[in-house]
XYZ file of C-alpha atoms in Angstrom:
698
model
C 19.755 7.325 -26.020
C 20.331 3.616 -25.393
C 24.008 4.004 -26.627
C 25.280 0.481 -24.472
C 28.697 1.644 -25.264
C 29.148 4.097 -22.823
C 28.281 1.582 -20.420
C 31.627 -0.436 -20.871
C 34.108 1.391 -19.408
C 33.078 0.401 -15.228
C 33.181 3.568 -12.837
C 35.247 4.413 -9.925
C 32.576 3.618 -7.987
C 34.923 5.114 -4.389
C 32.402 4.448 -2.064
C 29.190 6.669 -1.630
C 29.197 7.006 2.484
C 33.576 7.846 1.604
C 32.195 10.784 0.120
C 29.896 11.957 1.558
C 31.851 12.228 4.979
C 35.225 13.581 2.499
C 32.486 16.195 2.456
C 31.306 16.594 6.274
C 35.334 17.117 6.503
C 35.602 19.728 3.816
C 32.464 21.294 4.579
C 31.662 20.858 8.233
C 35.043 20.612 9.682
C 34.419 17.237 11.138
C 36.283 14.259 10.706
C 35.566 10.592 12.551
C 38.737 8.095 13.017
C 36.043 5.090 13.038
C 32.749 4.236 11.291
C 30.909 4.282 15.566
C 32.450 7.623 16.041
C 30.487 8.879 12.804
C 26.916 6.872 13.686
C 27.177 8.182 16.850
C 27.570 11.432 15.895
C 24.562 10.560 14.045
C 22.425 9.821 16.417
C 23.357 11.948 19.082
C 23.098 15.795 17.547
C 20.457 14.755 15.420
C 19.606 18.136 13.645
C 23.379 18.465 13.042
C 23.500 15.360 11.293
C 20.294 15.293 9.184
C 20.697 18.487 7.540
C 23.761 17.217 6.589
C 21.602 15.261 4.677
C 19.617 17.487 3.966
C 22.809 19.656 1.784
C 24.907 16.766 1.143
C 21.529 15.552 -0.912
C 20.955 19.296 -2.069
C 17.087 18.340 -1.242
C 15.070 20.920 -2.586
C 12.252 23.945 -0.824
C 10.551 26.982 -2.145
C 10.622 27.540 1.589
C 12.868 27.521 4.437
C 12.713 25.146 7.107
C 11.841 26.710 10.595
C 14.110 23.739 12.367
C 15.455 20.601 11.591
C 13.571 18.555 14.364
C 11.522 20.839 15.515
C 10.356 18.085 18.840
C 11.922 15.241 19.819
C 8.874 13.088 20.623
C 7.758 9.353 19.658
C 5.121 9.303 17.656
C 4.793 12.648 16.912
C 8.369 13.949 15.852
C 7.874 17.224 14.039
C 10.738 17.234 10.793
C 11.709 20.410 8.774
C 8.826 22.781 9.837
C 8.393 25.094 7.053
C 9.293 23.316 4.646
C 7.902 21.999 1.157
C 8.124 18.983 -1.480
C 7.239 16.756 -3.322
C 8.884 13.215 -4.322
C 7.884 13.003 -7.934
C 9.638 16.789 -7.978
C 12.564 14.990 -6.583
C 12.561 12.297 -9.336
C 11.522 14.434 -12.108
C 14.453 16.465 -11.454
C 16.159 13.978 -12.686
C 14.253 14.250 -16.096
C 16.749 16.264 -18.229
C 20.671 15.900 -16.608
C 19.990 11.913 -17.074
C 18.501 12.187 -20.349
C 21.192 14.497 -21.992
C 23.777 11.384 -20.444
C 22.350 8.842 -22.918
C 20.343 7.099 -19.968
C 16.861 5.144 -19.307
C 14.985 5.477 -16.632
C 13.176 1.919 -16.374
C 13.872 -1.192 -18.357
C 11.148 -4.085 -17.473
C 10.532 -7.351 -18.254
C 8.369 -10.137 -17.704
C 8.146 -13.451 -17.856
C 6.333 -13.930 -21.823
C 9.768 -12.193 -22.771
C 8.749 -9.052 -23.263
C 11.839 -6.283 -22.973
C 10.534 -2.646 -22.645
C 12.697 0.365 -22.294
C 10.947 3.785 -20.505
C 13.110 7.623 -21.475
C 13.312 9.594 -18.796
C 10.947 12.599 -20.558
C 8.192 9.795 -21.328
C 8.538 8.692 -17.565
C 8.183 12.822 -17.173
C 5.177 12.457 -19.627
C 2.788 10.303 -19.045
C 3.395 10.325 -15.148
C 1.892 14.630 -16.038
C -0.838 12.962 -18.158
C -2.091 10.579 -15.647
C -1.817 12.936 -12.897
C -3.984 15.967 -15.266
C -6.233 12.807 -15.554
C -6.672 12.503 -11.890
C -7.019 16.066 -11.382
C -9.525 15.765 -13.839
C -11.515 13.815 -11.933
C -11.353 15.342 -8.632
C -8.194 14.231 -7.014
C -7.738 16.782 -4.512
C -4.665 16.613 -1.976
C -4.911 13.682 0.435
C -7.626 11.860 -0.983
C -6.620 8.321 -1.457
C -5.543 5.885 -5.135
C -5.599 2.352 -4.513
C -3.863 -0.072 -6.992
C -4.020 -3.410 -8.014
C -1.099 -3.713 -10.122
C 2.396 -5.767 -10.768
C 6.140 -4.264 -11.583
C 5.776 -3.075 -14.350
C 5.934 0.073 -15.528
C 2.622 1.418 -15.351
C 2.708 1.303 -11.543
C 5.289 3.161 -11.240
C 3.549 5.957 -13.140
C 0.239 6.061 -11.730
C 2.204 5.992 -8.198
C 4.124 9.419 -9.604
C 0.967 10.712 -10.842
C -0.578 10.432 -7.350
C 2.471 11.566 -5.593
C 2.601 15.015 -7.708
C -1.025 15.886 -7.283
C -0.825 15.306 -3.496
C -2.648 12.155 -3.608
C -2.112 9.587 -1.287
C -1.367 6.162 -3.351
C -1.606 2.453 -1.231
C -0.829 -0.516 -3.418
C -1.857 -4.231 -3.562
C -0.587 -6.776 -5.576
C -2.477 -8.811 -7.888
C -1.378 -12.281 -6.092
C -3.440 -11.107 -3.305
C -7.047 -12.588 -2.811
C -10.105 -10.646 -2.475
C -10.738 -10.071 1.341
C -7.599 -9.334 1.723
C -6.915 -6.895 -0.508
C -10.205 -5.425 0.561
C -9.123 -5.539 4.128
C -6.420 -2.934 3.308
C -8.636 -0.517 0.670
C -11.811 -0.277 3.110
C -10.029 1.125 5.923
C -8.789 3.763 3.944
C -11.666 4.578 1.234
C -10.306 5.647 -2.230
C -11.756 7.900 -4.428
C -9.635 6.194 -7.810
C -8.918 2.771 -8.197
C -6.057 1.860 -11.005
C -6.358 -1.652 -11.135
C -5.308 -4.643 -14.395
C -6.793 -7.413 -16.000
C -4.808 -10.088 -15.027
C -1.204 -10.891 -14.379
C 0.828 -13.373 -15.777
C 2.412 -15.966 -13.023
C 4.055 -19.094 -13.120
C 3.919 -19.578 -17.012
C -0.191 -19.404 -16.252
C -2.547 -16.411 -17.231
C -5.169 -14.867 -13.884
C -7.326 -13.299 -14.821
C -8.755 -10.529 -12.589
C -11.494 -8.642 -14.147
C -13.900 -10.603 -11.523
C -11.631 -9.567 -8.467
C -11.318 -6.176 -9.735
C -15.486 -5.520 -9.795
C -15.517 -7.734 -6.155
C -13.280 -4.676 -5.420
C -15.546 -2.018 -7.499
C -18.688 -3.342 -5.773
C -17.202 -3.819 -1.652
C -15.387 0.350 -2.238
C -18.026 2.670 -1.807
C -15.947 5.645 -2.025
C -14.169 4.771 -5.365
C -15.721 7.814 -7.505
C -13.334 6.557 -11.026
C -11.904 3.194 -11.995
C -8.352 2.622 -14.481
C -8.284 -0.662 -15.427
C -4.361 -1.411 -17.420
C -4.627 -3.889 -19.641
C -2.273 -5.917 -18.716
C -2.646 -9.546 -21.285
C -4.183 -7.364 -23.757
C -7.444 -8.819 -23.669
C -9.221 -6.093 -22.400
C -12.851 -5.162 -23.808
C -14.144 -2.179 -21.392
C -17.539 -2.807 -23.237
C -17.640 -6.698 -22.071
C -16.701 -5.773 -19.015
C -19.475 -4.874 -15.847
C -16.601 -2.503 -13.579
C -18.924 0.372 -13.607
C -16.915 3.740 -15.685
C -13.596 2.592 -16.372
C -11.027 3.461 -18.351
C -7.833 2.477 -20.111
C -5.009 3.213 -18.307
C -3.154 3.499 -21.998
C -5.384 5.608 -23.371
C -4.880 8.509 -20.483
C -1.036 8.306 -20.780
C -0.780 8.860 -24.246
C -1.809 12.283 -24.285
C 0.794 15.053 -25.387
C -0.468 18.794 -25.446
C 0.928 21.399 -23.927
C -0.269 21.038 -20.737
C 1.121 18.021 -20.134
C 4.360 19.270 -21.781
C 4.068 22.608 -18.655
C 2.867 20.401 -15.700
C 5.011 20.347 -12.875
C 4.290 18.240 -9.542
C 2.907 20.862 -6.913
C 4.983 21.456 -3.610
C 3.695 20.450 -0.154
C 3.890 20.414 2.968
C 7.388 18.160 3.829
C 4.595 15.890 6.187
C 1.936 15.543 3.605
C 0.712 12.369 3.614
C 3.053 10.014 -0.067
C 1.912 6.186 0.564
C 0.081 3.934 2.971
C 1.231 0.466 3.438
C 0.592 -2.114 5.370
C 1.841 -4.116 8.266
C 0.473 -7.149 10.109
C 0.360 -7.059 14.121
C -1.072 -10.385 15.429
C -4.995 -8.910 16.516
C -7.225 -7.318 14.378
C -6.748 -6.016 10.230
C -3.642 -5.106 8.761
C -2.155 -1.265 10.306
C -2.454 1.349 7.368
C 0.846 2.986 7.881
C 1.367 6.319 6.808
C 5.028 7.485 5.357
C 5.165 11.485 4.796
C 6.901 12.771 0.776
C 9.689 14.948 2.741
C 10.451 12.050 5.729
C 10.511 8.716 3.104
C 12.352 10.719 0.556
C 15.480 11.824 3.086
C 15.729 8.641 4.450
C 15.354 6.828 1.353
C 18.912 8.950 0.155
C 20.645 8.514 2.807
C 20.058 4.775 2.842
C 20.373 3.796 -0.665
C 22.989 6.057 -1.683
C 25.330 6.043 2.035
C 24.364 2.441 2.869
C 23.247 0.646 0.156
C 26.098 2.432 -2.052
C 23.587 2.826 -5.421
C 24.957 6.349 -6.794
C 23.126 8.364 -9.175
C 23.674 7.082 -13.065
C 24.940 10.101 -14.728
C 27.554 10.833 -12.176
C 31.058 9.910 -13.076
C 31.706 8.297 -10.449
C 28.591 5.677 -10.755
C 28.505 6.333 -14.193
C 25.842 3.610 -15.966
C 24.835 2.514 -12.524
C 21.468 -0.070 -13.293
C 19.339 -1.291 -10.191
C 17.424 -4.028 -10.050
C 15.975 -5.283 -6.995
C 12.753 -8.388 -7.641
C 10.118 -7.439 -5.365
C 5.955 -7.923 -5.829
C 4.092 -4.471 -5.175
C 3.229 -5.953 -2.031
C 6.868 -5.756 -0.353
C 8.070 -2.588 -0.041
C 11.101 -3.750 -1.077
C 8.787 -2.010 -4.412
C 9.150 1.038 -2.978
C 12.692 0.765 -2.397
C 12.948 -0.438 -6.211
C 11.038 2.624 -7.300
C 13.109 4.879 -5.100
C 16.421 4.417 -6.974
C 14.577 6.842 -9.318
C 15.034 9.716 -6.848
C 19.049 9.629 -7.150
C 18.286 9.644 -11.110
C 19.463 5.426 -11.206
C 18.256 3.878 -14.255
C 15.855 0.778 -12.339
C 15.248 -2.734 -14.276
C 12.423 -4.835 -12.951
C 10.535 -7.928 -13.255
C 7.042 -8.835 -13.564
C 6.620 -12.959 -12.531
C 8.470 -16.259 -11.022
C 11.965 -15.227 -10.964
C 12.061 -19.295 -10.847
C 9.980 -20.361 -13.796
C 7.622 -22.348 -13.478
C 6.884 -26.000 -11.919
C 7.066 -27.793 -15.126
C 10.477 -26.135 -15.729
C 11.981 -24.088 -12.355
C 14.531 -22.241 -14.066
C 16.514 -20.103 -11.026
C 18.884 -18.342 -13.711
C 16.273 -15.814 -15.452
C 16.895 -12.998 -12.893
C 20.580 -13.471 -13.293
C 20.164 -13.817 -17.392
C 18.472 -10.878 -17.628
C 20.958 -8.948 -15.467
C 23.682 -10.123 -17.721
C 22.383 -8.554 -20.762
C 21.299 -5.265 -19.011
C 24.597 -4.967 -17.938
C 22.844 -4.369 -13.954
C 25.226 -3.397 -11.674
C 23.038 -3.387 -7.849
C 20.709 -7.067 -7.487
C 19.108 -7.407 -5.079
C 16.596 -9.748 -4.049
C 14.676 -11.624 -0.623
C 17.038 -13.506 1.265
C 14.697 -16.791 0.279
C 15.245 -16.022 -3.200
C 19.034 -16.719 -3.163
C 19.093 -19.279 -1.017
C 16.575 -21.256 -3.962
C 18.897 -20.420 -6.074
C 21.813 -22.059 -4.298
C 19.782 -25.368 -3.286
C 19.139 -25.630 -6.868
C 22.902 -25.244 -7.410
C 22.752 -22.459 -10.120
C 25.908 -22.108 -11.776
C 25.895 -17.860 -12.912
C 28.545 -17.847 -14.904
C 26.337 -20.231 -17.066
C 23.896 -17.114 -17.669
C 25.627 -14.679 -19.213
C 28.374 -12.022 -18.662
C 27.848 -10.585 -15.027
C 30.739 -8.746 -14.858
C 29.405 -5.702 -14.131
C 27.463 -6.985 -10.753
C 29.394 -5.195 -8.217
C 26.773 -5.784 -5.269
C 24.236 -7.897 -4.269
C 21.780 -7.056 -1.739
C 19.333 -9.054 0.756
C 16.393 -8.661 2.357
C 12.667 -10.024 4.368
C 14.615 -12.740 6.267
C 18.058 -13.175 8.097
C 20.099 -14.867 4.510
C 21.931 -17.550 5.995
C 26.481 -17.800 5.728
C 26.471 -20.814 4.093
C 24.201 -18.945 1.475
C 26.613 -15.661 1.447
C 28.876 -17.936 0.804
C 27.904 -19.288 -2.034
C 27.396 -16.454 -3.962
C 30.575 -14.670 -2.483
C 32.424 -18.127 -4.540
C 30.343 -17.829 -7.740
C 31.145 -14.192 -8.053
C 34.801 -15.087 -7.225
C 34.511 -17.365 -10.216
C 34.175 -15.571 -12.271
C 36.711 -12.864 -11.371
C 34.585 -10.731 -9.627
C 35.242 -9.305 -5.571
C 31.654 -9.038 -4.824
C 29.905 -6.678 -1.997
C 26.916 -8.626 -0.105
C 24.748 -5.315 0.947
C 21.946 -7.248 3.781
C 20.264 -4.980 4.864
C 17.401 -5.516 7.887
C 13.764 -2.616 8.069
C 10.811 -2.673 7.445
C 7.495 -1.403 6.644
C 6.885 0.134 9.084
C 9.603 3.422 8.530
C 10.105 2.794 4.983
C 14.072 2.559 5.540
C 16.439 0.215 7.072
C 17.983 -0.302 10.749
C 20.950 -1.868 9.738
C 22.523 -3.068 6.759
C 25.845 -2.320 5.036
C 28.741 -0.237 3.977
C 31.345 -0.430 1.207
C 34.670 -0.122 3.920
C 33.440 -2.118 6.863
C 34.675 -6.019 6.968
C 32.570 -8.350 5.745
C 31.538 -11.465 7.727
C 28.579 -13.783 6.298
C 25.369 -14.168 7.301
C 26.341 -10.599 9.195
C 25.243 -7.140 8.813
C 27.934 -4.633 8.645
C 26.684 -1.998 10.742
C 23.388 0.095 12.275
C 22.884 2.687 9.390
C 23.434 6.254 9.585
C 20.837 8.337 12.192
C 18.966 4.768 13.341
C 19.614 5.120 17.136
C 19.531 1.053 17.004
C 20.075 -1.136 20.275
C 19.852 -4.093 21.963
C 18.004 -4.654 24.807
C 17.787 -7.358 27.531
C 14.964 -8.419 29.723
C 15.487 -5.511 31.860
C 15.329 -2.320 29.605
C 19.352 -2.582 29.237
C 21.719 -1.962 26.201
C 23.443 -4.902 25.525
C 26.484 -5.757 23.319
C 27.498 -9.460 21.998
C 23.803 -10.733 23.447
C 20.715 -11.640 21.374
C 18.107 -8.795 22.862
C 15.172 -6.609 21.199
C 16.168 -4.637 18.680
C 14.947 -0.837 19.220
C 15.193 2.850 17.568
C 15.925 4.995 20.910
C 15.682 8.306 18.622
C 12.761 9.450 16.158
C 14.347 8.680 12.214
C 11.813 11.476 9.445
C 10.375 8.513 7.871
C 8.985 6.605 10.656
C 5.085 6.856 10.546
C 3.226 9.825 10.293
C 0.220 8.190 11.922
C -1.733 5.567 11.377
C -5.080 5.938 9.042
C -8.123 6.545 10.931
C -6.078 5.284 14.444
C -8.285 7.245 16.861
C -5.949 8.805 19.390
C -2.816 6.789 18.267
C -4.357 3.770 20.231
C -3.045 1.432 17.253
C 0.249 3.005 16.870
C 0.952 3.222 20.551
C 0.409 -0.382 20.515
C 2.236 -1.912 18.114
C 5.619 0.269 18.496
C 5.914 2.239 22.273
C 3.893 0.794 24.449
C 6.762 -2.073 26.183
C 9.186 0.217 27.665
C 8.350 2.882 29.963
C 8.435 6.686 28.192
C 11.833 8.498 28.411
C 13.425 5.231 29.169
C 16.157 5.333 26.811
C 14.938 8.752 25.536
C 18.088 10.430 25.362
C 19.680 11.246 22.474
C 23.776 9.715 23.412
C 21.361 7.755 25.607
C 20.195 7.909 28.909
C 16.395 8.136 30.044
C 14.314 11.868 28.876
C 11.218 12.549 30.702
C 8.417 10.879 29.658
C 7.151 13.902 27.509
C 9.557 12.072 25.045
C 7.578 9.674 24.910
C 8.846 5.867 24.495
C 11.106 3.892 22.204
C 10.025 2.098 18.748
C 10.310 -1.510 19.764
C 10.276 -3.361 16.296
C 9.501 -6.412 16.832
C 12.966 -8.654 16.198
C 15.485 -10.374 17.934
C 19.256 -8.282 17.417
C 22.429 -8.936 18.137
C 25.163 -5.968 17.501
C 28.746 -6.944 17.875
C 30.666 -11.134 17.542
C 29.563 -13.446 20.437
C 31.908 -10.525 22.632
C 30.318 -7.270 21.191
C 33.116 -6.194 19.614
C 32.679 -5.199 15.890
C 29.847 -3.247 14.112
C 28.094 -6.191 12.948
C 24.775 -7.000 13.637
C 23.050 -10.126 13.233
C 19.266 -10.231 12.605
C 17.297 -13.861 14.309
C 14.499 -12.960 13.618
C 11.115 -12.072 15.343
C 10.584 -11.709 18.600
C 6.587 -11.568 18.086
C 4.141 -13.619 16.442
C 4.150 -12.419 12.865
C 4.200 -14.302 10.074
C 7.234 -12.995 7.559
C 7.055 -15.302 4.972
C 9.675 -14.825 2.336
C 9.995 -11.309 3.216
C 5.910 -10.793 3.370
C 4.411 -9.917 6.565
C 1.239 -10.931 7.478
C -0.990 -11.148 10.582
C -1.714 -14.476 12.029
C -5.686 -13.005 12.148
C -6.164 -12.837 8.925
C -5.146 -16.077 7.593
C -7.552 -17.428 11.060
C -10.431 -15.360 9.074
C -9.619 -17.465 6.491
C -9.108 -20.890 8.608
C -12.197 -20.753 10.542
C -14.559 -19.617 8.163
C -14.518 -23.530 7.219
C -17.436 -25.330 9.288
C -14.678 -27.744 9.682
C -12.779 -26.131 11.829
C -13.802 -24.959 15.493
C -10.080 -23.118 16.772
C -7.128 -22.264 14.206
C -3.079 -21.374 15.566
C -0.165 -20.953 13.154
C 3.279 -20.092 14.647
C 6.331 -19.468 11.757
C 9.893 -20.663 12.454
C 11.785 -18.469 9.864
C 14.603 -17.484 11.731
C 18.648 -16.805 11.239
C 19.868 -19.366 9.436
C 16.981 -22.042 9.070
C 14.779 -22.298 6.016
C 10.615 -20.780 6.906
C 9.004 -23.532 8.832
C 4.950 -22.690 9.365
C 2.996 -25.465 10.903
C -0.721 -24.678 11.266
C -3.039 -26.746 14.186
C -6.199 -27.587 13.758
C -9.214 -28.097 15.948
C -11.582 -30.194 13.994
C -15.350 -30.034 14.653
C -16.638 -33.856 16.487
C -16.202 -36.384 13.641
C -14.199 -34.798 11.089
C -10.647 -35.923 10.274
C -7.728 -34.014 9.045
C -7.591 -36.088 5.745
C -5.763 -35.191 1.987
C -8.947 -33.361 1.200
C -10.078 -30.961 3.540
C -6.156 -30.314 3.736
C -6.488 -29.360 0.138
C -9.549 -27.407 1.364
C -7.882 -25.446 4.326
C -4.908 -24.590 1.736
C -6.919 -23.306 -1.307
C -8.650 -20.974 1.749
C -5.860 -19.992 2.688
C -4.678 -19.436 -1.070
C -7.728 -17.430 -2.323
C -8.429 -14.748 1.035
C -4.008 -14.011 1.076
C -1.647 -15.549 -0.937
C -0.539 -18.490 -1.877
C 2.592 -17.406 -0.010
C 1.378 -18.002 3.116
C -0.038 -21.905 2.846
C 2.159 -24.313 5.556
C 4.482 -26.604 5.279
C 2.401 -28.729 7.668
C -1.206 -28.915 8.906
C -1.822 -31.166 12.415
C -4.743 -32.149 14.003
C -5.145 -31.400 17.634
C -7.311 -31.335 20.415
C -6.726 -27.947 21.800
C -5.432 -24.610 20.730
C -2.538 -23.319 24.269
C -4.836 -19.741 25.013
C -3.964 -17.926 28.303
C -6.357 -17.473 30.795
C -7.776 -13.888 28.734
C -8.690 -16.099 25.880
C -5.210 -15.011 24.016
C -3.704 -18.265 21.816
C 0.005 -18.482 22.661
C 1.668 -18.127 19.860
C 4.801 -17.017 20.542
C 5.696 -19.432 23.455
C 5.270 -22.393 21.151
C 7.110 -20.413 18.741
C 9.766 -20.677 21.139
C 8.903 -23.704 21.832
C 9.448 -25.341 18.633
C 12.697 -23.247 18.510
C 14.377 -24.714 21.275
C 13.670 -23.067 24.210
C 12.455 -25.158 27.315
C 8.848 -24.647 28.293
C 9.364 -23.620 31.816
C 10.855 -20.624 29.679
C 8.595 -19.223 27.401
C 4.942 -19.740 29.502
C 3.850 -19.150 32.951
C 1.239 -22.336 33.208
C -0.481 -20.569 35.841
C -1.489 -17.785 33.051
C -2.792 -20.292 30.955
C -6.454 -21.534 30.506
C -5.872 -25.504 29.101
C -2.290 -25.665 30.062
C -2.947 -29.202 30.194
C -2.711 -29.237 26.283
C 0.776 -28.362 26.464
C 2.239 -31.871 26.241
C 0.954 -32.449 22.647
C 3.726 -29.353 21.558
C 5.446 -29.929 23.823
C 6.570 -33.714 21.964
C 5.908 -31.897 18.734
C 9.091 -29.685 19.274
C 11.508 -32.083 20.178
C 10.385 -34.219 16.953
C 10.765 -31.298 15.004
C 14.173 -30.646 15.693
C 15.439 -33.756 15.640
C 14.936 -33.158 12.314
C 16.353 -29.856 12.124
């Protein structure tokens, strides 16, 4: 069915958000003079807006909902009570029309040059076979299925199979160390573990069966293990992972029961997956999102703002969607979400920059040219690396089908965005950059793209529909043209249902809702509401809305306002890094700060207090780096390591990560720390001197 000839003529590609506004005019009698008018309606008339999204995308449920938003409270908003849905059902509704139009579901590449195609009927068959197997192993709705898999089609199949039977999915990337994976999976007590024998990255193969055995041994809740033979060397007869079966044997099934399988209908707020976003203390936060909220927000975000249309619709005929990601980043979830609206997903497993010996930033671009990708997304760091490497995309094949570039993960510099525009201008394309910012936390985007609004390098085009985002000053007042705390004053359907095993929502409340008084700023359209409505969502980013004069819709994210590490788009709690570093006998104390900030390359120094008589030499630096690499990931290896006399702490013993971060970003000492609240203010002179030296180099 893969007839490339039907991709030759470009689709009209009228902006998806324009088509939606035309529908609002024709079906609802609603017209808006400006985007700001449309946005204000969407965050003030919540019921009318989200019902319009339900209707516009023909959201399907065998039962009717009794309300749109039954209770406007954060957290705990109840959306579409009475409705039933299933993420997998929304995906599989596209099987027949997409296949009849000649389109594939998934095209995958890896760094060894292996290219695979998966048709829509084959996707459905494999999902059904896997789902029936999970049910045969006793997986019931609500049971957790944990995956340790790379970005390959089998991960998508396993996820959809889990969702189709009501299981709760959770995935970690195989580049994560055993401890980091166990910090996540131990909390959720999975019944099934789906793992990979090994992965290839940067030109090398990495056997993972030892890690799989460690995971199995440390997860007593696991009753069944499935192993995917990714490297082609797996021999389960010599494997100690008990009662394992190969995934290939499971998904080979094709019989009447497979053909008749249908995903089960589930309540709108049935748990879909558990993702992890790390705070600065304690274990990673296991965030639970629901089927219905995730799907309806993904459709609104991906189609209206990212402008990714259905591959078999005449307006977006031949759409092919690629967003480079590992399975450890929420953009993997966003890539899979392309299937929700019938889009061909093009995925890549491996290092996008080649190997250390043979760096090559043209890999993904050549794949995009070969596969006629129309929307090409990646983390901001990826595009920055292409820019620095002096990549000439005109030498990567015919990229004329690419009409949009997507980026997120960290702020994209104006220079890199301008580079991208110029690269595509040279091949005759007026490229559109879709810069978004949101998070794992709510599986969505707060600010993003708009095909019809002006573009300015380094600036995101608008706040997204349905997202009541504001920048608040220190007095908790909304400001335009000034940098403030990013808050969301109204609920969004994809906000977490809860954190797993979080008694009384204690961690959930502490993570997002405790900075401002309950009720403050909570009235739709502006103003305070009763305390019973709960607090606003405080996201932890610095945001400016509008230009320096507060004009326009553009938004700029200036990095994290808390101490979370945001390393190349992957967030990690500082506590996880401390656990790895401070386990070494040479280390008495440590602190890390991440200086990721608008227009600046990520710079992450590690400070260590060593045992008396110990010196920070090259051997100890290598030992520290290796401890971080093994426990977390190579991505979190610091740029520099400094031996210090003391780690600055508060009177209550907390490490002063955020003040030191602000200090190194150029803020004056007196504005970032209260010495009277410190246990050891005398140590600050060293950090002030370091900040001066760092800023002089920047």
